[in-house]
Amino acid sequence: MKYWERFPGGRLLEPGDKFQMETHYDGYKSVMRLNITNIRSSDFGEYHCVAKNELGMTEAEFHLMEHSPFIIRPPGSTDINVYGTKPPEKESYEDICGPPTTCPECPDPRDFKCKDTIVSLYDLVGNLEIKPIGNVSFTGLPNRTTDCVLYAVGKPVYHKYTDQLYGAWLKDPAARNDALEKKVWATRENDTNRLFEFANKTTYRNNVATKTYRLERPFRGNAHVVYNGSFYYNERNSPRIIKYDLNVERQTAMNELEGVTTNGSNYLYTTEINYMDFNVDDNGLWVIYGTPDSNNTMVVKYGWNISVNHHKVGEMFIVCGVLYAIDSVTELNTKIRLALDLYHSKLLDVSLAFTNPFRKTTTVGYNFKNKELYTWDKGNQLTYPIRYHEIGYNTTAIEKADDGLNPQMQTGYDIYNDHDAEAEDVR
């Protein structure tokens, strides 16, 4: 992952008319290039280019200075500066491993049982069953705002690093005005009674909180959300959902979920931190959770009990009323293979590549305003642009044909996969 910063302050440079950024690859090496247009005196100063992955970070420092015939400087140095750690010298396989040895006779393949490191969809879902939670019956769902299915997830975009594994950063996708839309909220794993507010992404990157909210009840985990002016979270060691109104700065609602796990090792997902996962999409607020006596996944908006084993997936999120599961949050390259349309109780045909650049993603959410996923990966706060098309329940053939734009043109990022197949029932 590579990006540019401006110092002092560490402001992240974003591509646009002012700054154009290029990266050229040559094997394991890469060359980063920054082009600044319409240079003014305010552009002079220090710039850093940064490259980081799960093994570490390397950065180089550059100074942009005014060139004037009236300024006398000593000749510039021709020394070459080396940043970071050099790669090891190349060695041949013979030097490392010695002369090749004769392979033993291979056993009969019939003596082996096929094994896959990825959980099969059948092992994950079984004979799909969706029923109401408990004995509650529902009259029906309201009209769906958008009926869509993902077909592309872009490369992750870096925003900030915080030295915590289980923090959270949040934006309100249903903000009531422009000032609220710019705000960022954050929680810290070792401070469960406070929510921090930042006026914009610059103050957030600089860790300058503009307001701190003191919560009446502490939170659990890092899968909370800010939605429509309120902070929703799971109260620690409790089955209760808390709604904290950010405008009046107090708790305004509390709801208890029956049968939800509140302590012990029966966590939701393999991240092993949350018992409830709050999600927001175009259709409103959702809560995903597990129960102590079942591997099934519960989804609360209108109360689904789904035979999907949440212990065997890395994370889940909801987009357009479709529940998605990420296979792993610790593998560098993984897949999104499970997509369940909650409105029609129907499995959709998807196979999307997803990456965890730092191999420790602990929360994934969706921002329907910006059409992007946001994650917390080993302290790195990332976003992923997404692309979707209409499923077709409420769309004519002509309207669906209009969504044939190049996904890279729409997001500006390389696309891992373009799986544009029609959704089918899994039989």
Short mmCIF file of C-alpha atoms in Angstrom, two decimals:
data_model
loop_
_atom_site.label_atom_id
_atom_site.label_comp_id
_atom_site.label_asym_id
_atom_site.label_seq_id
_atom_site.Cartn_x
_atom_site.Cartn_y
_atom_site.Cartn_z
CA MET A 1 0.00 0.00 0.00
CA LYS A 2 1.48 3.34 -1.10
CA TYR A 3 0.52 6.96 -0.49
CA TRP A 4 1.90 10.52 -0.21
CA GLU A 5 1.84 12.88 2.80
CA ARG A 6 2.49 16.61 3.24
CA PHE A 7 4.45 17.84 6.26
CA PRO A 8 4.18 19.33 8.76
CA GLY A 9 0.90 17.79 9.83
CA GLY A 10 1.01 14.52 7.87
CA ARG A 11 -1.88 15.52 5.58
CA LEU A 12 -2.74 12.70 3.18
CA LEU A 13 -2.56 13.87 -0.46
CA GLU A 14 -5.53 12.90 -2.59
CA PRO A 15 -5.45 12.56 -6.39
CA GLY A 16 -7.12 15.36 -8.33
CA ASP A 17 -6.37 18.41 -10.46
CA LYS A 18 -3.64 19.55 -8.03
CA PHE A 19 -1.84 16.25 -7.37
CA GLN A 20 -1.36 13.39 -9.82
CA MET A 21 0.24 10.21 -8.49
CA GLU A 22 1.70 7.28 -10.37
CA THR A 23 3.22 3.99 -9.28
CA HIS A 24 5.31 1.88 -11.65
CA TYR A 25 6.21 -1.71 -10.74
CA ASP A 26 9.33 -3.68 -11.59
CA GLY A 27 9.17 -7.07 -9.91
CA TYR A 28 9.36 -6.55 -6.15
CA LYS A 29 10.38 -2.90 -6.66
CA SER A 30 8.13 0.06 -7.35
CA VAL A 31 8.70 3.69 -8.31
CA MET A 32 6.33 6.33 -6.92
CA ARG A 33 5.94 9.64 -8.78
CA LEU A 34 4.14 12.81 -7.65
CA ASN A 35 3.24 15.59 -10.08
CA ILE A 36 2.13 18.95 -8.63
CA THR A 37 0.41 21.39 -11.01
CA ASN A 38 0.01 25.16 -10.71
CA ILE A 39 2.68 25.46 -8.04
CA ARG A 40 2.32 28.30 -5.56
CA SER A 41 4.43 29.43 -2.63
CA SER A 42 2.15 27.48 -0.29
CA ASP A 43 3.21 24.26 -2.07
CA PHE A 44 6.88 24.63 -1.08
CA GLY A 45 7.96 22.39 1.74
CA GLU A 46 8.33 18.78 2.80
CA TYR A 47 6.64 15.73 1.23
CA HIS A 48 6.85 12.04 2.17
CA CYS A 49 6.17 8.99 0.02
CA VAL A 50 5.18 5.97 2.11
CA ALA A 51 5.01 2.25 1.34
CA LYS A 52 3.71 -0.20 3.95
CA ASN A 53 2.48 -3.75 4.33
CA GLU A 54 2.10 -6.27 7.15
CA LEU A 55 5.92 -6.53 7.47
CA GLY A 56 6.58 -2.84 8.06
CA MET A 57 6.76 0.63 6.58
CA THR A 58 9.30 2.60 4.53
CA GLU A 59 9.11 6.31 3.79
CA ALA A 60 11.27 8.82 1.92
CA GLU A 61 11.45 12.59 2.43
CA PHE A 62 11.43 15.22 -0.34
CA HIS A 63 11.67 19.00 -0.24
CA LEU A 64 10.07 21.22 -2.86
CA MET A 65 11.92 24.57 -2.97
CA GLU A 66 11.62 27.71 -5.01
CA HIS A 67 14.05 28.01 -7.93
CA SER A 68 15.11 31.62 -8.36
CA PRO A 69 18.17 33.23 -10.03
CA PHE A 70 18.39 35.56 -7.03
CA ILE A 71 18.86 32.71 -4.56
CA ILE A 72 22.43 31.45 -4.26
CA ARG A 73 22.84 27.87 -3.12
CA PRO A 74 25.84 25.55 -3.00
CA PRO A 75 25.85 22.80 -5.64
CA GLY A 76 23.47 20.00 -4.82
CA SER A 77 24.77 16.73 -3.49
CA THR A 78 24.94 13.75 -5.82
CA ASP A 79 24.81 11.24 -2.97
CA ILE A 80 22.12 8.57 -3.21
CA ASN A 81 19.94 8.18 -0.13
CA VAL A 82 18.64 4.71 0.66
CA TYR A 83 15.52 4.37 2.80
CA GLY A 84 14.25 1.25 4.51
CA THR A 85 15.88 -2.17 4.43
CA LYS A 86 17.46 -3.48 1.26
CA PRO A 87 16.15 -6.80 -0.05
CA PRO A 88 18.45 -9.82 0.41
CA GLU A 89 20.92 -10.68 -2.33
CA LYS A 90 19.58 -13.07 -4.92
CA GLU A 91 20.74 -16.66 -4.49
CA SER A 92 20.25 -19.67 -6.67
CA TYR A 93 18.14 -22.61 -5.56
CA GLU A 94 21.27 -24.81 -5.65
CA ASP A 95 23.10 -22.54 -3.19
CA ILE A 96 20.18 -22.57 -0.78
CA CYS A 97 18.94 -26.13 -1.08
CA GLY A 98 21.92 -28.08 -2.41
CA PRO A 99 21.78 -30.56 -5.28
CA PRO A 100 18.35 -31.97 -6.14
CA THR A 101 17.39 -35.29 -4.65
CA THR A 102 15.42 -38.11 -6.23
CA CYS A 103 11.73 -37.87 -5.40
CA PRO A 104 10.28 -40.91 -3.65
CA GLU A 105 7.62 -42.91 -5.39
CA CYS A 106 4.32 -41.04 -5.17
CA PRO A 107 1.52 -42.82 -3.31
CA ASP A 108 -1.76 -43.68 -5.00
CA PRO A 109 -3.95 -40.54 -5.08
CA ARG A 110 -6.93 -42.70 -4.12
CA ASP A 111 -5.39 -43.03 -0.67
CA PHE A 112 -5.98 -39.33 -0.02
CA LYS A 113 -9.14 -37.44 0.83
CA CYS A 114 -9.55 -34.08 -0.82
CA LYS A 115 -9.18 -31.19 1.57
CA ASP A 116 -9.75 -27.49 1.04
CA THR A 117 -8.43 -24.75 3.29
CA ILE A 118 -11.57 -22.74 2.54
CA VAL A 119 -14.87 -23.75 4.10
CA SER A 120 -17.23 -25.03 1.42
CA LEU A 121 -20.50 -23.20 0.94
CA TYR A 122 -22.38 -26.37 1.86
CA ASP A 123 -20.40 -26.65 5.10
CA LEU A 124 -21.19 -23.00 5.78
CA VAL A 125 -24.87 -22.99 4.85
CA GLY A 126 -25.98 -26.63 4.80
CA ASN A 127 -29.58 -27.02 3.72
CA LEU A 128 -30.45 -23.34 3.81
CA GLU A 129 -33.24 -22.58 6.23
CA ILE A 130 -34.57 -19.13 7.05
CA LYS A 131 -37.24 -18.71 9.69
CA PRO A 132 -38.45 -16.07 12.14
CA ILE A 133 -36.57 -15.68 15.42
CA GLY A 134 -38.53 -17.43 18.16
CA ASN A 135 -42.27 -17.62 17.66
CA VAL A 136 -42.65 -14.09 16.35
CA SER A 137 -44.48 -13.68 13.04
CA PHE A 138 -44.12 -10.63 10.81
CA THR A 139 -46.70 -9.14 8.49
CA GLY A 140 -44.13 -8.40 5.79
CA LEU A 141 -41.22 -6.20 4.80
CA PRO A 142 -41.53 -2.59 3.68
CA ASN A 143 -40.54 -1.59 0.18
CA ARG A 144 -36.85 -1.97 -0.53
CA THR A 145 -34.95 1.21 -1.37
CA THR A 146 -32.40 -0.45 -3.68
CA ASP A 147 -32.20 -4.05 -4.89
CA CYS A 148 -28.61 -4.71 -5.96
CA VAL A 149 -25.79 -7.24 -5.92
CA LEU A 150 -22.07 -6.49 -5.73
CA TYR A 151 -19.96 -7.37 -8.73
CA ALA A 152 -16.69 -5.55 -7.95
CA VAL A 153 -14.64 -4.59 -4.90
CA GLY A 154 -11.82 -2.12 -5.50
CA LYS A 155 -8.35 -1.97 -4.02
CA PRO A 156 -8.12 -0.70 -0.43
CA VAL A 157 -7.42 3.00 0.13
CA TYR A 158 -5.37 4.00 3.18
CA HIS A 159 -6.60 6.78 5.51
CA LYS A 160 -4.90 6.51 8.89
CA TYR A 161 -3.05 4.26 11.35
CA THR A 162 -3.88 3.86 15.06
CA ASP A 163 -1.95 1.56 17.39
CA GLN A 164 -4.98 -0.55 18.34
CA LEU A 165 -6.33 -3.83 16.99
CA TYR A 166 -9.99 -3.24 17.83
CA GLY A 167 -10.72 0.41 17.25
CA ALA A 168 -13.55 1.76 15.12
CA TRP A 169 -13.94 4.77 12.81
CA LEU A 170 -17.40 5.83 11.71
CA LYS A 171 -19.21 8.28 9.42
CA ASP A 172 -22.93 9.00 9.27
CA PRO A 173 -24.27 7.96 5.82
CA ALA A 174 -27.58 9.67 6.65
CA ALA A 175 -26.11 12.97 7.89
CA ARG A 176 -28.59 15.85 7.97
CA ASN A 177 -26.25 18.55 6.62
CA ASP A 178 -22.83 19.05 4.99
CA ALA A 179 -21.04 19.76 8.28
CA LEU A 180 -22.27 16.49 9.81
CA GLU A 181 -21.40 14.61 6.62
CA LYS A 182 -17.74 15.61 7.02
CA LYS A 183 -17.49 14.46 10.63
CA VAL A 184 -15.72 11.29 11.77
CA TRP A 185 -16.38 9.44 15.02
CA ALA A 186 -14.03 6.94 16.66
CA THR A 187 -13.87 4.55 19.61
CA ARG A 188 -10.85 3.10 21.39
CA GLU A 189 -10.67 -0.44 22.69
CA ASN A 190 -9.28 0.62 26.09
CA ASP A 191 -11.77 3.47 26.65
CA THR A 192 -15.26 1.96 26.42
CA ASN A 193 -17.17 4.86 27.99
CA ARG A 194 -16.25 7.54 25.46
CA LEU A 195 -16.97 8.35 21.82
CA PHE A 196 -14.66 10.84 20.07
CA GLU A 197 -15.87 13.26 17.40
CA PHE A 198 -13.68 14.92 14.74
CA ALA A 199 -14.81 17.86 12.59
CA ASN A 200 -13.34 16.40 9.38
CA LYS A 201 -10.85 13.84 8.11
CA THR A 202 -7.91 16.25 8.55
CA THR A 203 -8.53 16.68 12.29
CA TYR A 204 -9.11 12.94 12.49
CA ARG A 205 -5.74 12.15 10.91
CA ASN A 206 -4.11 14.61 13.30
CA ASN A 207 -5.89 13.10 16.35
CA VAL A 208 -7.50 16.43 17.25
CA ALA A 209 -10.92 15.55 18.66
CA THR A 210 -13.41 18.42 18.56
CA LYS A 211 -15.80 16.80 21.04
CA THR A 212 -15.89 13.85 23.43
CA TYR A 213 -19.14 12.13 24.41
CA ARG A 214 -19.35 10.43 27.80
CA LEU A 215 -21.51 7.32 27.43
CA GLU A 216 -23.81 6.34 30.27
CA ARG A 217 -23.23 2.65 29.54
CA PRO A 218 -19.93 1.19 28.18
CA PHE A 219 -19.76 -0.47 24.77
CA ARG A 220 -18.57 -3.90 23.73
CA GLY A 221 -16.38 -4.61 20.67
CA ASN A 222 -15.92 -2.39 17.63
CA ALA A 223 -18.85 -3.16 15.29
CA HIS A 224 -20.94 -0.08 16.17
CA VAL A 225 -22.39 2.52 13.77
CA VAL A 226 -23.38 6.17 13.60
CA TYR A 227 -26.68 6.55 11.75
CA ASN A 228 -29.08 9.45 11.35
CA GLY A 229 -27.48 11.45 14.15
CA SER A 230 -27.24 8.64 16.73
CA PHE A 231 -24.55 6.22 17.92
CA TYR A 232 -25.75 2.58 18.12
CA TYR A 233 -23.77 0.02 20.09
CA ASN A 234 -23.91 -3.15 22.18
CA GLU A 235 -23.70 -2.52 25.91
CA ARG A 236 -20.80 -4.43 27.47
CA ASN A 237 -21.73 -7.80 29.03
CA SER A 238 -25.36 -7.22 28.12
CA PRO A 239 -27.85 -8.21 25.40
CA ARG A 240 -28.96 -4.58 25.10
CA ILE A 241 -28.73 -2.27 22.08
CA ILE A 242 -28.11 1.35 23.08
CA LYS A 243 -29.09 4.39 21.02
CA TYR A 244 -27.14 7.51 22.01
CA ASP A 245 -28.42 10.73 20.41
CA LEU A 246 -25.43 12.88 19.42
CA ASN A 247 -27.54 16.03 19.25
CA VAL A 248 -28.90 15.97 22.82
CA GLU A 249 -25.81 14.06 24.06
CA ARG A 250 -27.63 11.38 26.01
CA GLN A 251 -29.05 7.88 25.70
CA THR A 252 -32.53 8.02 24.18
CA ALA A 253 -33.43 4.36 23.61
CA MET A 254 -32.53 0.87 24.77
CA ASN A 255 -33.66 -2.47 23.38
CA GLU A 256 -32.83 -5.98 24.62
CA LEU A 257 -32.32 -8.87 22.21
CA GLU A 258 -33.56 -12.18 23.52
CA GLY A 259 -31.07 -15.06 23.58
CA VAL A 260 -27.99 -13.15 22.40
CA THR A 261 -24.53 -14.25 23.59
CA THR A 262 -23.06 -11.68 26.00
CA ASN A 263 -19.83 -13.26 27.27
CA GLY A 264 -17.52 -16.25 26.89
CA SER A 265 -15.87 -17.55 23.73
CA ASN A 266 -18.98 -17.94 21.57
CA TYR A 267 -18.11 -14.89 19.48
CA LEU A 268 -19.64 -13.71 16.26
CA TYR A 269 -17.15 -14.50 13.42
CA THR A 270 -13.52 -15.61 13.64
CA THR A 271 -12.45 -12.08 14.68
CA GLU A 272 -13.39 -13.14 18.25
CA ILE A 273 -14.26 -9.68 19.56
CA ASN A 274 -17.95 -8.91 18.88
CA TYR A 275 -21.22 -10.49 19.95
CA MET A 276 -23.29 -8.04 17.88
CA ASP A 277 -22.49 -6.49 14.49
CA PHE A 278 -24.36 -3.29 13.57
CA ASN A 279 -24.84 -2.53 9.88
CA VAL A 280 -26.45 0.28 7.89
CA ASP A 281 -27.47 0.28 4.24
CA ASP A 282 -30.03 2.12 2.07
CA ASN A 283 -32.81 0.26 3.89
CA GLY A 284 -31.82 1.31 7.42
CA LEU A 285 -30.27 -0.27 10.50
CA TRP A 286 -29.53 -4.00 10.88
CA VAL A 287 -28.04 -6.08 13.71
CA ILE A 288 -26.30 -9.44 13.20
CA TYR A 289 -25.71 -11.67 16.23
CA GLY A 290 -25.36 -15.25 17.43
CA THR A 291 -26.97 -17.27 20.22
CA PRO A 292 -25.30 -19.55 22.82
CA ASP A 293 -27.17 -22.69 21.77
CA SER A 294 -26.81 -22.50 17.98
CA ASN A 295 -24.33 -21.84 15.16
CA ASN A 296 -27.07 -20.04 13.21
CA THR A 297 -26.80 -16.38 12.29
CA MET A 298 -29.52 -14.04 13.55
CA VAL A 299 -30.31 -10.86 11.62
CA VAL A 300 -32.54 -8.30 13.27
CA LYS A 301 -34.55 -5.80 11.32
CA TYR A 302 -37.60 -7.97 11.14
CA GLY A 303 -36.12 -11.09 12.75
CA TRP A 304 -34.37 -13.76 10.65
CA ASN A 305 -32.89 -17.01 12.00
CA ILE A 306 -30.58 -18.20 9.20
CA SER A 307 -28.76 -21.52 9.00
CA VAL A 308 -25.41 -19.88 8.21
CA ASN A 309 -22.60 -20.82 10.61
CA HIS A 310 -21.19 -17.44 11.63
CA HIS A 311 -18.26 -19.13 13.44
CA LYS A 312 -16.79 -20.16 10.07
CA VAL A 313 -16.60 -16.74 8.39
CA GLY A 314 -14.24 -13.84 8.97
CA GLU A 315 -16.79 -11.01 8.81
CA MET A 316 -20.23 -10.10 7.47
CA PHE A 317 -21.78 -6.91 6.10
CA ILE A 318 -25.06 -5.91 4.44
CA VAL A 319 -25.53 -3.98 1.19
CA CYS A 320 -28.98 -3.38 -0.38
CA GLY A 321 -30.57 -5.91 1.94
CA VAL A 322 -28.10 -8.64 0.91
CA LEU A 323 -26.02 -10.35 3.60
CA TYR A 324 -22.39 -10.96 2.50
CA ALA A 325 -19.74 -13.08 4.24
CA ILE A 326 -15.96 -12.69 3.88
CA ASP A 327 -14.18 -16.06 4.03
CA SER A 328 -11.15 -14.89 6.04
CA VAL A 329 -9.89 -11.72 7.74
CA THR A 330 -6.34 -13.00 8.26
CA GLU A 331 -5.47 -14.21 4.74
CA LEU A 332 -3.93 -11.62 2.41
CA ASN A 333 -6.17 -12.67 -0.48
CA THR A 334 -9.57 -14.15 0.22
CA LYS A 335 -13.09 -14.31 -1.24
CA ILE A 336 -16.64 -13.13 -0.72
CA ARG A 337 -18.67 -16.15 -1.82
CA LEU A 338 -21.81 -16.00 0.31
CA ALA A 339 -24.51 -13.50 -0.64
CA LEU A 340 -27.98 -14.00 0.78
CA ASP A 341 -30.84 -11.76 -0.33
CA LEU A 342 -32.72 -11.24 2.94
CA TYR A 343 -35.81 -9.84 1.22
CA HIS A 344 -36.31 -12.89 -1.01
CA SER A 345 -34.60 -15.62 1.10
CA LYS A 346 -32.42 -16.38 -1.88
CA LEU A 347 -28.71 -17.17 -2.33
CA LEU A 348 -27.08 -15.09 -5.05
CA ASP A 349 -24.21 -16.20 -7.28
CA VAL A 350 -21.13 -14.16 -6.33
CA SER A 351 -17.40 -14.77 -6.16
CA LEU A 352 -15.54 -11.57 -5.32
CA ALA A 353 -11.89 -11.20 -4.41
CA PHE A 354 -11.17 -9.34 -1.17
CA THR A 355 -7.83 -8.47 0.39
CA ASN A 356 -6.65 -7.93 3.97
CA PRO A 357 -3.39 -5.99 3.39
CA PHE A 358 -2.30 -6.28 7.05
CA ARG A 359 -3.92 -9.70 7.75
CA LYS A 360 -5.92 -8.65 10.82
CA THR A 361 -9.26 -7.10 9.82
CA THR A 362 -11.48 -6.80 12.90
CA THR A 363 -14.53 -4.94 11.56
CA VAL A 364 -16.13 -4.29 8.16
CA GLY A 365 -18.99 -1.88 7.45
CA TYR A 366 -20.74 -0.27 4.50
CA ASN A 367 -21.31 3.43 3.79
CA PHE A 368 -24.17 3.70 1.29
CA LYS A 369 -23.62 7.45 0.87
CA ASN A 370 -20.07 6.98 -0.46
CA LYS A 371 -20.67 3.48 -1.86
CA GLU A 372 -17.66 1.97 -0.12
CA LEU A 373 -16.72 -0.56 2.52
CA TYR A 374 -14.72 0.69 5.49
CA THR A 375 -12.50 -1.56 7.62
CA TRP A 376 -10.07 -1.64 10.54
CA ASP A 377 -7.09 -3.83 9.60
CA LYS A 378 -4.42 -4.15 12.32
CA GLY A 379 -4.89 -0.49 13.22
CA ASN A 380 -5.01 0.69 9.59
CA GLN A 381 -8.23 2.43 8.58
CA LEU A 382 -9.11 1.56 4.99
CA THR A 383 -11.93 2.02 2.50
CA TYR A 384 -12.81 -0.15 -0.51
CA PRO A 385 -14.83 1.32 -3.40
CA ILE A 386 -17.56 -1.06 -4.53
CA ARG A 387 -19.66 -1.48 -7.66
CA TYR A 388 -23.05 -3.11 -7.92
CA HIS A 389 -25.83 -3.61 -10.44
CA GLU A 390 -29.55 -3.91 -9.96
CA ILE A 391 -30.70 -7.44 -9.22
CA GLY A 392 -33.72 -6.85 -11.43
CA TYR A 393 -36.72 -7.34 -9.16
CA ASN A 394 -37.75 -3.70 -9.56
CA THR A 395 -35.78 -2.87 -12.72
CA THR A 396 -36.68 -3.04 -16.41
CA ALA A 397 -34.34 -4.57 -18.97
CA ILE A 398 -33.64 -1.09 -20.43
CA GLU A 399 -32.73 0.34 -17.02
CA LYS A 400 -30.43 -2.59 -16.31
CA ALA A 401 -28.66 -2.14 -19.66
CA ASP A 402 -27.82 1.45 -18.69
CA ASP A 403 -25.49 0.18 -15.94
CA GLY A 404 -22.88 -1.02 -18.45
CA LEU A 405 -20.19 1.53 -17.56
CA ASN A 406 -16.61 0.46 -17.02
CA PRO A 407 -16.27 -0.13 -13.24
CA GLN A 408 -12.71 1.23 -13.21
CA MET A 409 -13.99 4.50 -14.68
CA GLN A 410 -16.51 4.73 -11.89
CA THR A 411 -14.22 4.00 -8.95
CA GLY A 412 -10.82 5.08 -10.22
CA TYR A 413 -9.25 1.90 -8.81
CA ASP A 414 -8.23 -1.43 -10.24
CA ILE A 415 -10.98 -4.00 -9.97
CA TYR A 416 -10.22 -7.45 -8.63
CA ASN A 417 -13.12 -9.25 -10.26
CA ASP A 418 -16.01 -8.51 -12.57
CA HIS A 419 -18.51 -11.28 -11.93
CA ASP A 420 -21.51 -10.08 -13.90
CA ALA A 421 -23.54 -13.26 -13.99
CA GLU A 422 -27.28 -13.36 -13.49
CA ALA A 423 -28.33 -14.26 -9.96
CA GLU A 424 -29.67 -17.78 -9.72
CA ASP A 425 -31.19 -19.98 -7.08
CA VAL A 426 -28.71 -22.44 -5.58
CA ARG A 427 -30.28 -25.80 -5.91
#
